[in-house]
Each structure stands twice: as C-alpha cells, then as structure tokens.
mmCIF file of C-alpha atoms and ligand atoms in Angstrom:
data_model
loop_
_atom_site.group_PDB
_atom_site.id
_atom_site.type_symbol
_atom_site.label_atom_id
_atom_site.label_comp_id
_atom_site.label_asym_id
_atom_site.label_seq_id
_atom_site.Cartn_x
_atom_site.Cartn_y
_atom_site.Cartn_z
ATOM 1 C CA MET A 12 78.781 33.537 17.129
ATOM 2 C CA GLY A 13 75.968 36.005 18.034
ATOM 3 C CA LYS A 14 72.554 34.844 19.121
ATOM 4 C CA THR A 15 70.024 34.036 16.413
ATOM 5 C CA LEU A 16 66.420 35.035 16.883
ATOM 6 C CA GLU A 17 63.881 32.197 16.594
ATOM 7 C CA ALA A 18 60.683 33.221 18.369
ATOM 8 C CA PHE A 19 58.438 35.912 19.803
ATOM 9 C CA ILE A 20 56.587 35.174 23.057
ATOM 10 C CA PHE A 21 53.626 37.403 23.796
ATOM 11 C CA ASP A 22 51.803 38.279 26.976
ATOM 12 C CA LEU A 23 48.054 38.508 26.374
ATOM 13 C CA ASP A 24 46.218 40.896 28.728
ATOM 14 C CA GLY A 25 47.210 44.444 27.844
ATOM 15 C CA VAL A 26 49.394 43.456 24.878
ATOM 16 C CA ILE A 27 47.149 41.610 22.435
ATOM 17 C CA THR A 28 43.855 42.988 23.751
ATOM 18 C CA ASP A 29 42.735 45.478 26.352
ATOM 19 C CA THR A 30 41.612 42.894 28.940
ATOM 20 C CA ALA A 31 43.990 44.504 31.472
ATOM 21 C CA GLU A 32 41.254 47.125 31.864
ATOM 22 C CA TYR A 33 38.614 44.432 32.536
ATOM 23 C CA HIS A 34 40.865 42.825 35.210
ATOM 24 C CA PHE A 35 41.178 46.280 36.825
ATOM 25 C CA LEU A 36 37.394 46.907 36.790
ATOM 26 C CA ALA A 37 36.577 43.481 38.204
ATOM 27 C CA TRP A 38 39.176 43.691 41.000
ATOM 28 C CA LYS A 39 38.115 47.231 41.837
ATOM 29 C CA ALA A 40 34.434 46.176 42.177
ATOM 30 C CA LEU A 41 35.368 43.299 44.486
ATOM 31 C CA ALA A 42 37.752 45.466 46.546
ATOM 32 C CA ASN A 43 35.142 48.206 46.973
ATOM 33 C CA GLU A 44 32.649 45.584 48.185
ATOM 34 C CA LEU A 45 35.232 44.627 50.833
ATOM 35 C CA GLY A 46 35.698 48.260 51.830
ATOM 36 C CA ILE A 47 39.074 48.576 50.087
ATOM 37 C CA ASP A 48 39.946 51.157 47.465
ATOM 38 C CA PHE A 49 42.880 51.285 45.042
ATOM 39 C CA ASP A 50 43.978 53.471 42.178
ATOM 40 C CA ARG A 51 45.598 52.858 38.822
ATOM 41 C CA ASP A 52 49.065 53.237 40.323
ATOM 42 C CA PHE A 53 48.416 50.341 42.693
ATOM 43 C CA ASN A 54 46.817 48.409 39.820
ATOM 44 C CA GLU A 55 50.232 48.339 38.115
ATOM 45 C CA LYS A 56 51.332 45.915 40.870
ATOM 46 C CA LEU A 57 48.524 43.535 39.880
ATOM 47 C CA LYS A 58 49.336 43.404 36.170
ATOM 48 C CA GLY A 59 50.744 40.016 35.127
ATOM 49 C CA VAL A 60 50.211 38.611 38.627
ATOM 50 C CA SER A 61 48.138 35.458 39.182
ATOM 51 C CA ARG A 62 44.543 35.577 40.467
ATOM 52 C CA MET A 63 45.237 34.517 44.052
ATOM 53 C CA ASP A 64 48.413 36.628 44.332
ATOM 54 C CA SER A 65 46.454 39.657 43.054
ATOM 55 C CA LEU A 66 43.774 39.090 45.715
ATOM 56 C CA ASP A 67 46.422 38.826 48.450
ATOM 57 C CA LEU A 68 48.036 42.112 47.291
ATOM 58 C CA ILE A 69 44.638 43.856 47.389
ATOM 59 C CA LEU A 70 43.782 42.531 50.883
ATOM 60 C CA GLU A 71 47.215 43.512 52.126
ATOM 61 C CA HIS A 72 46.815 46.956 50.593
ATOM 62 C CA GLY A 73 43.509 47.349 52.512
ATOM 63 C CA GLY A 74 45.072 46.055 55.746
ATOM 64 C CA LYS A 75 42.632 43.101 55.669
ATOM 65 C CA ARG A 76 44.940 40.216 54.836
ATOM 66 C CA GLU A 77 44.284 38.511 58.197
ATOM 67 C CA HIS A 78 40.520 39.152 58.221
ATOM 68 C CA PHE A 79 39.589 36.297 55.887
ATOM 69 C CA THR A 80 39.836 32.496 55.840
ATOM 70 C CA PRO A 81 41.256 30.588 52.830
ATOM 71 C CA GLU A 82 37.613 29.689 51.985
ATOM 72 C CA ASP A 83 36.657 33.408 51.957
ATOM 73 C CA ARG A 84 39.596 34.131 49.660
ATOM 74 C CA GLU A 85 38.612 31.334 47.265
ATOM 75 C CA LYS A 86 35.095 32.774 47.198
ATOM 76 C CA PHE A 87 36.355 36.341 46.505
ATOM 77 C CA ALA A 88 38.641 35.132 43.712
ATOM 78 C CA ALA A 89 35.747 33.206 42.115
ATOM 79 C CA GLN A 90 33.506 36.300 42.435
ATOM 80 C CA LYS A 91 36.107 38.426 40.663
ATOM 81 C CA ASN A 92 36.557 35.817 37.958
ATOM 82 C CA ASN A 93 32.783 35.532 37.356
ATOM 83 C CA HIS A 94 32.592 39.306 36.971
ATOM 84 C CA TYR A 95 35.644 39.232 34.660
ATOM 85 C CA LYS A 96 34.079 36.452 32.566
ATOM 86 C CA GLU A 97 30.939 38.629 32.142
ATOM 87 C CA LEU A 98 33.119 41.494 30.915
ATOM 88 C CA ILE A 99 34.961 39.387 28.330
ATOM 89 C CA LYS A 100 31.812 37.691 27.002
ATOM 90 C CA ASN A 101 31.468 40.147 24.126
ATOM 91 C CA ILE A 102 35.075 40.099 22.954
ATOM 92 C CA THR A 103 35.368 39.815 19.155
ATOM 93 C CA PRO A 104 38.235 39.938 16.659
ATOM 94 C CA ASN A 105 37.671 43.730 16.614
ATOM 95 C CA ASP A 106 39.122 43.865 20.105
ATOM 96 C CA VAL A 107 42.647 42.979 19.032
ATOM 97 C CA LEU A 108 44.711 46.072 19.915
ATOM 98 C CA PRO A 109 45.826 48.352 17.054
ATOM 99 C CA GLY A 110 48.820 47.118 15.062
ATOM 100 C CA ILE A 111 48.936 43.630 16.643
ATOM 101 C CA LYS A 112 47.446 41.735 13.697
ATOM 102 C CA THR A 113 49.875 43.209 11.153
ATOM 103 C CA PHE A 114 52.768 42.775 13.632
ATOM 104 C CA ILE A 115 51.930 39.076 14.048
ATOM 105 C CA GLU A 116 51.639 38.650 10.262
ATOM 106 C CA GLU A 117 55.026 40.302 9.768
ATOM 107 C CA ILE A 118 56.632 38.024 12.414
ATOM 108 C CA LYS A 119 55.211 34.942 10.662
ATOM 109 C CA LYS A 120 56.201 36.186 7.202
ATOM 110 C CA ASN A 121 59.772 36.464 8.472
ATOM 111 C CA GLY A 122 59.769 32.848 9.637
ATOM 112 C CA PHE A 123 59.764 33.374 13.393
ATOM 113 C CA LYS A 124 57.696 31.238 15.748
ATOM 114 C CA ILE A 125 55.036 32.739 18.040
ATOM 115 C CA GLY A 126 54.132 31.676 21.573
ATOM 116 C CA LEU A 127 51.763 32.934 24.249
ATOM 117 C CA ALA A 128 52.800 33.207 27.889
ATOM 118 C CA SER A 129 49.787 34.550 29.795
ATOM 119 C CA ALA A 130 49.197 34.017 33.519
ATOM 120 C CA SER A 131 45.471 34.004 32.810
ATOM 121 C CA LYS A 132 43.401 30.834 33.143
ATOM 122 C CA ASN A 133 41.001 32.559 30.742
ATOM 123 C CA ALA A 134 43.686 32.916 28.059
ATOM 124 C CA PHE A 135 42.416 30.133 25.747
ATOM 125 C CA THR A 136 38.896 31.622 25.789
ATOM 126 C CA VAL A 137 40.092 35.179 25.135
ATOM 127 C CA VAL A 138 42.446 34.125 22.287
ATOM 128 C CA ASP A 139 39.606 32.103 20.772
ATOM 129 C CA SER A 140 37.170 35.047 20.961
ATOM 130 C CA LEU A 141 39.797 37.223 19.255
ATOM 131 C CA GLY A 142 40.047 34.650 16.447
ATOM 132 C CA LEU A 143 43.775 34.278 17.042
ATOM 133 C CA THR A 144 44.156 30.638 18.164
ATOM 134 C CA GLU A 145 45.693 29.645 14.796
ATOM 135 C CA SER A 146 48.216 32.492 14.965
ATOM 136 C CA PHE A 147 50.102 30.881 17.877
ATOM 137 C CA ASP A 148 52.491 27.969 17.481
ATOM 138 C CA THR A 149 52.053 27.322 21.183
ATOM 139 C CA ILE A 150 49.997 28.598 24.133
ATOM 140 C CA VAL A 151 51.230 27.861 27.645
ATOM 141 C CA ASP A 152 48.567 26.459 29.955
ATOM 142 C CA SER A 153 48.937 28.661 33.052
ATOM 143 C CA ALA A 154 47.225 25.989 35.175
ATOM 144 C CA LYS A 155 50.454 23.990 34.813
ATOM 145 C CA ILE A 156 52.720 26.838 35.958
ATOM 146 C CA SER A 157 53.686 26.815 39.617
ATOM 147 C CA LYS A 158 55.488 30.125 39.956
ATOM 148 C CA GLY A 159 53.892 33.323 38.640
ATOM 149 C CA LYS A 160 55.584 36.342 37.004
ATOM 150 C CA PRO A 161 58.160 37.796 37.804
ATOM 151 C CA ASP A 162 59.387 34.199 37.973
ATOM 152 C CA PRO A 163 60.627 33.200 34.500
ATOM 153 C CA GLU A 164 58.851 29.791 34.535
ATOM 154 C CA ILE A 165 56.047 30.675 32.103
ATOM 155 C CA PHE A 166 58.410 32.220 29.505
ATOM 156 C CA LEU A 167 60.860 29.322 29.846
ATOM 157 C CA THR A 168 57.976 26.887 29.352
ATOM 158 C CA ALA A 169 56.866 28.727 26.193
ATOM 159 C CA ALA A 170 60.399 28.535 24.781
ATOM 160 C CA LYS A 171 60.586 24.814 25.621
ATOM 161 C CA GLN A 172 57.232 24.160 23.960
ATOM 162 C CA LEU A 173 58.465 25.989 20.861
ATOM 163 C CA GLY A 174 61.717 23.980 20.888
ATOM 164 C CA VAL A 175 63.948 27.037 21.053
ATOM 165 C CA LYS A 176 66.506 28.404 23.535
ATOM 166 C CA PRO A 177 65.518 31.335 25.806
ATOM 167 C CA GLU A 178 68.280 33.542 24.323
ATOM 168 C CA GLN A 179 66.711 33.025 20.913
ATOM 169 C CA CYS A 180 63.416 34.603 22.106
ATOM 170 C CA ILE A 181 61.944 38.044 22.403
ATOM 171 C CA GLY A 182 59.243 38.498 25.073
ATOM 172 C CA ILE A 183 56.586 41.206 24.808
ATOM 173 C CA GLU A 184 54.876 42.540 27.940
ATOM 174 C CA ASP A 185 52.806 45.421 29.340
ATOM 175 C CA ALA A 186 53.547 44.655 33.010
ATOM 176 C CA ALA A 187 56.729 45.354 35.056
ATOM 177 C CA SER A 188 56.453 41.861 36.599
ATOM 178 C CA GLY A 189 56.293 40.407 33.090
ATOM 179 C CA VAL A 190 59.337 42.321 31.883
ATOM 180 C CA ASP A 191 61.258 41.058 34.909
ATOM 181 C CA ALA A 192 60.103 37.497 34.117
ATOM 182 C CA ILE A 193 61.393 37.863 30.491
ATOM 183 C CA ASN A 194 64.716 39.266 31.694
ATOM 184 C CA SER A 195 65.165 36.486 34.273
ATOM 185 C CA ALA A 196 64.445 33.929 31.532
ATOM 186 C CA GLY A 197 67.461 35.306 29.645
ATOM 187 C CA MET A 198 65.305 36.639 26.790
ATOM 188 C CA PHE A 199 65.284 40.059 25.108
ATOM 189 C CA SER A 200 62.433 42.110 26.640
ATOM 190 C CA VAL A 201 60.086 44.456 24.777
ATOM 191 C CA GLY A 202 57.693 46.597 26.889
ATOM 192 C CA VAL A 203 54.514 48.159 25.623
ATOM 193 C CA GLY A 204 53.242 51.112 27.664
ATOM 194 C CA ASP A 205 54.677 53.600 30.125
ATOM 195 C CA HIS A 206 58.458 53.945 29.722
ATOM 196 C CA GLU A 207 59.005 54.638 33.452
ATOM 197 C CA ILE A 208 56.939 51.637 34.627
ATOM 198 C CA LEU A 209 58.679 49.388 32.035
ATOM 199 C CA SER A 210 62.164 50.798 32.602
ATOM 200 C CA HIS A 211 63.698 47.300 33.016
ATOM 201 C CA ALA A 212 62.820 46.368 29.406
ATOM 202 C CA ASN A 213 65.499 46.261 26.719
ATOM 203 C CA LEU A 214 63.199 48.232 24.423
ATOM 204 C CA VAL A 215 59.879 50.067 25.083
ATOM 205 C CA PHE A 216 57.107 51.213 22.734
ATOM 206 C CA SER A 217 54.415 53.568 24.031
ATOM 207 C CA SER A 218 51.596 51.599 22.402
ATOM 208 C CA THR A 219 50.938 48.499 20.333
ATOM 209 C CA SER A 220 50.406 50.596 17.212
ATOM 210 C CA GLU A 221 54.071 51.634 17.455
ATOM 211 C CA LEU A 222 55.515 48.102 17.535
ATOM 212 C CA GLN A 223 57.997 47.872 14.674
ATOM 213 C CA LEU A 224 59.626 44.546 13.734
ATOM 214 C CA LYS A 225 62.536 46.290 12.045
ATOM 215 C CA THR A 226 63.356 48.376 15.176
ATOM 216 C CA ILE A 227 63.032 45.288 17.422
ATOM 217 C CA LEU A 228 65.343 43.150 15.203
ATOM 218 C CA LYS A 229 67.949 45.942 15.143
ATOM 219 C CA ALA A 230 67.863 46.284 18.950
ATOM 220 C CA PHE A 231 67.984 42.471 19.445
ATOM 221 C CA ASN A 232 70.990 42.134 17.161
ATOM 222 C CA GLU A 233 72.837 45.045 18.812
ATOM 223 C CA ASN A 234 72.143 43.503 22.212
ATOM 224 C CA ALA A 235 73.255 40.049 21.017
ATOM 225 C CA SER A 236 76.571 41.364 19.755
ATOM 226 C CA ILE A 237 77.204 43.256 23.004
ATOM 227 C CA SER A 238 76.440 40.274 25.249
ATOM 228 C CA GLU A 239 78.285 37.826 22.993
ATOM 229 C CA PRO A 240 81.377 39.486 21.535
ATOM 230 C CA LEU A 241 82.576 38.016 18.292
ATOM 231 C CA GLU A 242 85.350 35.443 18.620
ATOM 232 C CA ALA A 243 88.861 36.775 17.963
HETATM 233 C C1 BG6 B 308 47.339 38.185 33.774
HETATM 234 C C2 BG6 B 308 46.750 39.532 34.121
HETATM 235 O O1 BG6 B 308 47.496 38.098 32.392
HETATM 236 O O2 BG6 B 308 46.486 37.134 34.224
HETATM 237 C C3 BG6 B 308 46.437 39.610 35.609
HETATM 238 O O3 BG6 B 308 47.668 40.562 33.765
HETATM 239 C C4 BG6 B 308 45.556 38.455 36.010
HETATM 240 O O4 BG6 B 308 45.797 40.857 35.890
HETATM 241 C C5 BG6 B 308 46.243 37.123 35.625
HETATM 242 O O5 BG6 B 308 45.317 38.452 37.436
HETATM 243 C C6 BG6 B 308 45.397 35.885 35.988
HETATM 244 O O6 BG6 B 308 44.215 35.904 35.202
HETATM 245 P P1 BG6 B 308 42.952 34.997 35.454
HETATM 246 O O7 BG6 B 308 42.104 35.298 34.229
HETATM 247 O O8 BG6 B 308 43.399 33.591 35.508
HETATM 248 O O9 BG6 B 308 42.315 35.470 36.716
HETATM 249 MG MG1 MG B 309 49.697 41.867 30.613
#
C-alpha cells in the first residue's frame, strides 16, 4: 500500500511571514558592530539555524570565533534577540505572506492536520501576532529541541505531537538546512524560494503565492508510489 498523507508541517520564518529578513537585519547589525560583514549569500547559511549556532557561524566567518568568552557570546546573542524583538513588535495579521492564509484553509478543508516546526524561541509570539495560533494543531516548543536543523528532531517531534508517522507528512521550508531536516525525517519536502538553494527538496515553489495544494498532492502521491511499489 502507498503512503497516505496526514499532515503538513510548516517552518515559520520565511515561509509564513517575512521574519527571515528581520533575522538578517538584526544579525547584520550585531556583526557590523563586531567588525564583521556578511552578505545575503552567507545569510543563507544562517536560515533555519538556532540562535547560538548562527552566532558561531558569524564569528567563524569573521575569523573571530576564538576572540570571545562564552559570556560575551551569550551577551551578543541576547543583543541580537532584543533587536529582533524590536523589529517584530509591529507584526500584524497583514504580515502573513501572500497565499499562505488560503493555502492553510485549503489544507484544513481537505482534512489534513497542521503543525509548526520553527527553530525560533520567538515562534509563539510571532504566530500570535499574525493571528494564526488557532490554525495550528500543534506548535513545537523549540526550547525542548536539543539538535537544530538540519537534524530531523524538530520535524519528528511535530509528527509525534500530531500523532502521525513521518512518511505521512509534508514539510515546508525556505532554508536549505530545513529541507535537509525534512528529508532526514523521512518526510516529503517542499521548498519555497530559490530553486538552486533548495535543490534537495522534492518540490520547489518560487514564492508562497505559488503554493498549490493540488500540485503538492500529485507530487506526494507520485513519490509515494515510486518509493513504495504496489504489492504484486
Ligand atoms: C529560525 C530562523 O526560524 O529560527 C533563524 O530561520 C533563527 O534565522 C532561528 O536564528 C532561531 O530564532 P530565535 O528567534 O530563537 O533567535
Ligand atoms: Mg525559515
């Protein structure tokens, strides 16, 4: 028997709302203060990655990894987070990315469950400001996750919380690390963004406004019948 689809598990930053841009701005301001610069290409490495891991990548990029004590690093991470929290203060339901609301409604109408698997400790606040808390059947608390993306832990936890098997899930991500996490979890991966950056995904859409449930279901079913051939 082929796999049956039960749930969609969303990333938040860069998929549901454009907070990926706020993370970029806040990290860049901190890095510049430390005499480190980075561009949008390097920023792709930070997407989906936890706060402390992102800081380490930036310090390493600037050749300053060994210059700071663990206390300094805690202080820098808190500084970035305070700046980020300023930037997300004015988020409203109007900040949900184009097409996402109707896509979520369509998913629900078709009887699938919806989970959120964001690495962000600010996820509950952001989802609340967007007015979407009720749309999710479950939201993973990233504070309880020990291994960040690309490790599959957060997606596997979302599936567990939803009471479904990983192979019954579709994960949606804007980050390469997130797509790798979905794939390692044994789920079907949908990328939103640059096709080259998200080349590991099973299916990629250039933007959220292009997300099409019909196209995704077709690709999922085709994939399911390839990976699980019908019994003779
Ligand atoms: C992810 C973002 O969703 O959350 C990363 O893509 C961010 O850029 C990570 O570093 C952790 O977020 P926070 O809000 O806990 O610092
Ligand atoms: Mg993201």
